[in-house]
Short mmCIF file of C-alpha atoms in Angstrom, two decimals:
data_model
loop_
_atom_site.label_atom_id
_atom_site.label_comp_id
_atom_site.label_asym_id
_atom_site.label_seq_id
_atom_site.Cartn_x
_atom_site.Cartn_y
_atom_site.Cartn_z
CA ILE A 1 -32.87 -147.22 -6.65
CA ALA A 2 -31.86 -149.82 -4.23
CA GLY A 3 -34.68 -151.72 -2.24
CA ILE A 4 -37.84 -149.92 -1.68
CA THR A 5 -38.35 -146.18 -1.72
CA GLN A 6 -41.21 -143.91 -0.38
CA ALA A 7 -42.06 -140.29 -1.33
CA PRO A 8 -42.70 -137.80 0.15
CA THR A 9 -40.65 -138.24 3.51
CA SER A 10 -43.23 -136.16 5.24
CA GLN A 11 -46.11 -134.26 4.57
CA ILE A 12 -48.66 -131.67 6.49
CA LEU A 13 -51.95 -131.73 4.71
CA ALA A 14 -55.30 -129.95 5.35
CA ALA A 15 -58.24 -131.98 6.00
CA GLY A 16 -60.41 -132.84 3.19
CA ARG A 17 -57.50 -132.74 0.60
CA ARG A 18 -56.48 -135.74 -1.59
CA MET A 19 -53.12 -137.05 -1.08
CA THR A 20 -50.98 -139.86 -2.63
CA LEU A 21 -48.15 -141.48 -1.14
CA ARG A 22 -45.74 -143.35 -3.48
CA CYS A 23 -44.03 -146.53 -3.11
CA THR A 24 -41.57 -148.23 -5.60
CA GLN A 25 -39.46 -151.31 -5.30
CA ASP A 26 -36.65 -152.68 -7.52
CA MET A 27 -36.53 -156.19 -6.00
CA ARG A 28 -38.97 -157.70 -8.31
CA HIS A 29 -41.10 -158.86 -5.55
CA ASN A 30 -44.69 -160.05 -6.22
CA ALA A 31 -46.30 -158.72 -3.09
CA MET A 32 -46.57 -155.22 -1.74
CA TYR A 33 -48.18 -153.78 1.38
CA TRP A 34 -49.25 -150.74 3.04
CA TYR A 35 -49.06 -150.20 6.91
CA ARG A 36 -49.83 -147.48 9.18
CA GLN A 37 -47.76 -147.17 12.43
CA ASP A 38 -49.32 -145.35 15.39
CA LEU A 39 -47.95 -144.84 18.99
CA GLY A 40 -48.85 -147.96 21.18
CA LEU A 41 -50.27 -149.79 18.14
CA GLY A 42 -48.79 -152.68 16.16
CA LEU A 43 -48.25 -152.11 12.46
CA ARG A 44 -51.68 -152.28 10.99
CA LEU A 45 -52.37 -153.44 7.23
CA ILE A 46 -54.19 -151.05 5.09
CA HIS A 47 -54.16 -152.79 1.54
CA TYR A 48 -52.02 -155.33 -0.01
CA SER A 49 -51.32 -156.69 -3.62
CA ASN A 50 -50.11 -160.19 -4.24
CA THR A 51 -49.38 -159.67 -7.75
CA ALA A 52 -49.66 -156.69 -10.51
CA GLY A 53 -53.31 -156.06 -11.27
CA THR A 54 -54.74 -157.42 -8.10
CA THR A 55 -55.40 -155.63 -4.60
CA GLY A 56 -56.92 -156.56 -1.46
CA LYS A 57 -58.27 -155.04 2.09
CA GLY A 58 -56.35 -155.32 5.20
CA GLU A 59 -57.46 -154.51 8.61
CA VAL A 60 -58.01 -150.63 8.34
CA PRO A 61 -58.78 -149.96 4.67
CA ASP A 62 -61.57 -147.37 5.24
CA GLY A 63 -60.57 -143.88 3.57
CA TYR A 64 -57.66 -145.32 1.28
CA SER A 65 -57.31 -146.86 -1.84
CA VAL A 66 -54.56 -148.37 -4.05
CA SER A 67 -53.68 -149.47 -7.41
CA ARG A 68 -50.93 -151.97 -8.58
CA ALA A 69 -50.45 -151.12 -12.35
CA ASN A 70 -47.14 -152.84 -12.58
CA THR A 71 -44.74 -154.86 -10.43
CA ASP A 72 -42.67 -151.97 -9.09
CA ASP A 73 -45.14 -149.45 -8.00
CA PHE A 74 -48.02 -149.45 -5.36
CA PRO A 75 -49.42 -145.99 -4.50
CA LEU A 76 -51.59 -145.10 -1.74
CA THR A 77 -54.28 -142.62 -2.00
CA LEU A 78 -56.37 -140.71 0.73
CA ALA A 79 -59.25 -139.34 -1.09
CA SER A 80 -60.17 -136.89 1.38
CA ALA A 81 -57.83 -136.71 4.31
CA VAL A 82 -59.06 -136.62 8.12
CA PRO A 83 -57.06 -135.89 11.22
CA SER A 84 -57.35 -139.53 12.51
CA GLN A 85 -55.16 -140.46 9.25
CA THR A 86 -52.25 -138.65 10.87
CA SER A 87 -49.64 -141.35 11.14
CA VAL A 88 -46.55 -142.82 9.74
CA TYR A 89 -46.99 -144.99 6.69
CA PHE A 90 -44.88 -147.71 5.72
CA CYS A 91 -44.77 -149.47 2.36
CA ALA A 92 -43.30 -153.11 2.30
CA SER A 93 -42.57 -155.91 -0.26
CA SER A 94 -42.09 -159.50 -0.23
CA ASP A 95 -41.39 -162.63 -2.60
CA THR A 96 -44.36 -164.80 -1.38
CA ARG A 97 -42.64 -167.61 -3.60
CA SER A 98 -39.53 -167.73 -1.58
CA SER A 99 -39.10 -170.32 1.58
CA VAL A 100 -39.27 -167.35 4.10
CA ASP A 101 -41.90 -164.75 2.96
CA THR A 102 -39.96 -161.71 4.59
CA GLN A 103 -41.29 -158.44 4.17
CA TYR A 104 -38.82 -155.52 3.48
CA PHE A 105 -39.68 -151.99 4.41
CA GLY A 106 -39.45 -148.66 2.90
CA PRO A 107 -38.32 -145.63 4.96
CA GLY A 108 -41.74 -144.40 5.70
CA THR A 109 -43.78 -141.46 5.19
CA ARG A 110 -44.78 -139.10 8.08
CA LEU A 111 -48.25 -137.66 7.37
CA THR A 112 -50.06 -134.86 9.54
CA VAL A 113 -53.53 -134.14 8.77
CA LEU A 114 -54.73 -130.73 10.30
CA GLY B 1 -59.57 -162.17 17.72
CA GLN B 2 -55.78 -162.03 17.10
CA ASN B 3 -53.56 -160.95 19.58
CA ILE B 4 -49.85 -160.53 19.89
CA ASP B 5 -48.50 -159.47 23.63
CA GLN B 6 -45.07 -157.91 24.24
CA PRO B 7 -43.68 -156.10 27.13
CA THR B 8 -43.84 -152.10 26.19
CA GLU B 9 -40.46 -151.16 27.38
CA MET B 10 -37.45 -153.06 28.81
CA THR B 11 -34.25 -151.68 30.23
CA ALA B 12 -30.84 -153.40 30.32
CA THR B 13 -27.28 -152.79 30.83
CA GLU B 14 -24.53 -152.67 28.25
CA GLY B 15 -22.73 -155.87 27.82
CA ALA B 16 -25.52 -157.95 29.54
CA ILE B 17 -28.27 -160.28 28.11
CA VAL B 18 -31.68 -159.65 27.56
CA GLN B 19 -34.74 -161.64 26.83
CA ILE B 20 -37.87 -160.03 24.98
CA ASN B 21 -40.96 -162.28 25.24
CA CYS B 22 -43.81 -162.62 22.87
CA THR B 23 -47.09 -164.48 23.18
CA TYR B 24 -49.69 -164.85 20.58
CA GLN B 25 -53.21 -166.11 19.64
CA THR B 26 -53.83 -166.01 15.97
CA SER B 27 -56.07 -167.76 13.55
CA GLY B 28 -53.52 -170.30 12.22
CA PHE B 29 -49.77 -170.19 12.31
CA ASN B 30 -47.42 -169.77 9.30
CA GLY B 31 -44.28 -168.55 11.01
CA LEU B 32 -43.22 -165.92 13.51
CA PHE B 33 -41.00 -163.02 12.81
CA TRP B 34 -38.93 -160.51 14.89
CA TYR B 35 -37.95 -157.23 13.52
CA GLN B 36 -35.65 -154.28 14.88
CA GLN B 37 -36.92 -150.82 14.57
CA HIS B 38 -34.61 -147.71 15.55
CA ALA B 39 -36.72 -144.45 16.43
CA GLY B 40 -37.58 -142.66 13.17
CA GLU B 41 -36.53 -145.61 10.86
CA ALA B 42 -38.17 -148.61 9.00
CA PRO B 43 -38.48 -151.94 10.76
CA THR B 44 -35.67 -154.33 9.63
CA PHE B 45 -35.70 -158.01 9.60
CA LEU B 46 -33.92 -160.00 12.29
CA SER B 47 -35.21 -163.51 12.50
CA TYR B 48 -37.78 -166.21 11.40
CA ASN B 49 -38.91 -169.34 13.25
CA VAL B 50 -41.52 -171.75 11.98
CA LEU B 51 -40.52 -174.95 13.93
CA ASP B 52 -40.11 -175.28 17.58
CA GLY B 53 -36.80 -174.64 19.05
CA LEU B 54 -33.81 -172.01 18.91
CA GLU B 55 -32.33 -170.15 15.75
CA GLU B 56 -29.02 -168.51 16.55
CA LYS B 57 -27.85 -165.65 14.49
CA GLY B 58 -24.56 -164.16 15.89
CA ARG B 59 -25.72 -162.06 19.20
CA PHE B 60 -29.32 -162.67 18.42
CA SER B 61 -31.34 -165.62 19.08
CA SER B 62 -34.93 -166.30 18.77
CA PHE B 63 -36.97 -169.31 20.34
CA LEU B 64 -40.37 -170.72 19.30
CA SER B 65 -42.96 -173.07 21.28
CA ARG B 66 -46.00 -173.44 18.89
CA SER B 67 -47.87 -175.45 21.72
CA LYS B 68 -47.48 -172.46 24.00
CA GLY B 69 -48.01 -169.74 21.54
CA TYR B 70 -44.92 -168.10 22.86
CA SER B 71 -41.45 -166.85 21.52
CA TYR B 72 -38.65 -164.91 22.76
CA LEU B 73 -35.75 -162.97 21.22
CA LEU B 74 -32.54 -163.10 23.26
CA LEU B 75 -29.88 -160.65 22.69
CA LYS B 76 -26.45 -161.19 24.01
CA GLU B 77 -23.29 -158.89 24.61
CA LEU B 78 -25.64 -155.88 24.57
CA GLN B 79 -24.27 -152.67 22.77
CA MET B 80 -25.62 -149.28 22.77
CA LYS B 81 -26.73 -149.56 19.34
CA ASP B 82 -29.18 -152.21 20.26
CA SER B 83 -31.42 -149.63 21.73
CA ALA B 84 -34.40 -149.82 19.51
CA SER B 85 -37.91 -151.18 19.37
CA TYR B 86 -38.12 -155.02 18.82
CA LEU B 87 -41.45 -155.91 17.07
CA CYS B 88 -42.89 -159.73 17.08
CA ALA B 89 -45.16 -160.55 14.30
CA VAL B 90 -47.05 -163.86 13.34
CA MET B 91 -48.08 -164.89 9.92
CA ASP B 92 -51.60 -166.24 10.17
CA SER B 93 -53.72 -168.73 8.03
CA ASN B 94 -54.17 -166.13 5.38
CA TYR B 95 -50.56 -165.46 5.13
CA GLN B 96 -50.98 -162.06 6.61
CA LEU B 97 -48.66 -160.58 9.25
CA ILE B 98 -50.21 -159.70 12.71
CA TRP B 99 -48.05 -157.43 14.53
CA GLY B 100 -47.44 -156.73 18.19
CA ALA B 101 -47.05 -153.18 19.31
CA GLY B 102 -43.34 -153.78 19.85
CA THR B 103 -40.88 -153.54 22.88
CA LYS B 104 -38.85 -150.42 23.54
CA LEU B 105 -35.45 -151.61 24.68
CA ILE B 106 -33.19 -149.00 26.57
CA ILE B 107 -29.50 -149.74 26.97
CA LYS B 108 -27.78 -148.02 29.88
CA PRO B 109 -24.02 -147.70 29.99
#
């Protein structure tokens, strides 16, 4: 693994189904983030974690949950998917202790909810 | 509320210079970032400004004026591979990034 990976690359999901998007980083960054990106809108923060064992809500957390059991992994779960959750989801990580807190992004998951 | 404004789309010619503007209104300021995003790919970091002035990195430069809530990204000697979206983001008082919707840059031969 080099950097940050996400799985799956894309997924079509029936409304009402449960789905977990996976994110793993090998940079030993303390902070991780989940964003959604929709056409015409900026990246919107869903949830974040500043360190293993802690999580926080971002701008659009409803319908999503996260966990941070260890430094490397930060899965995002949709408990009961709805069509408005159709989007591209990006996971990112950063070292907030560095002089420039730069976020590095995974390749994204394209999710379609029908 | 917090707001980042950038033009939706710009067109420029290969070999030319283009300036992409970004204005912001945020609760606090802890730095401004520019990212490049090619279609279907992840955003990648380009530049960071926290003090007023110009930061130069090869063909790309970024300028910041905190008093005006304004930044621009300057791309010189444009190449076809520079066709992408350019995202402006500001780190607010809670150290969260607030993102603009991005500027789609189209390069014509």
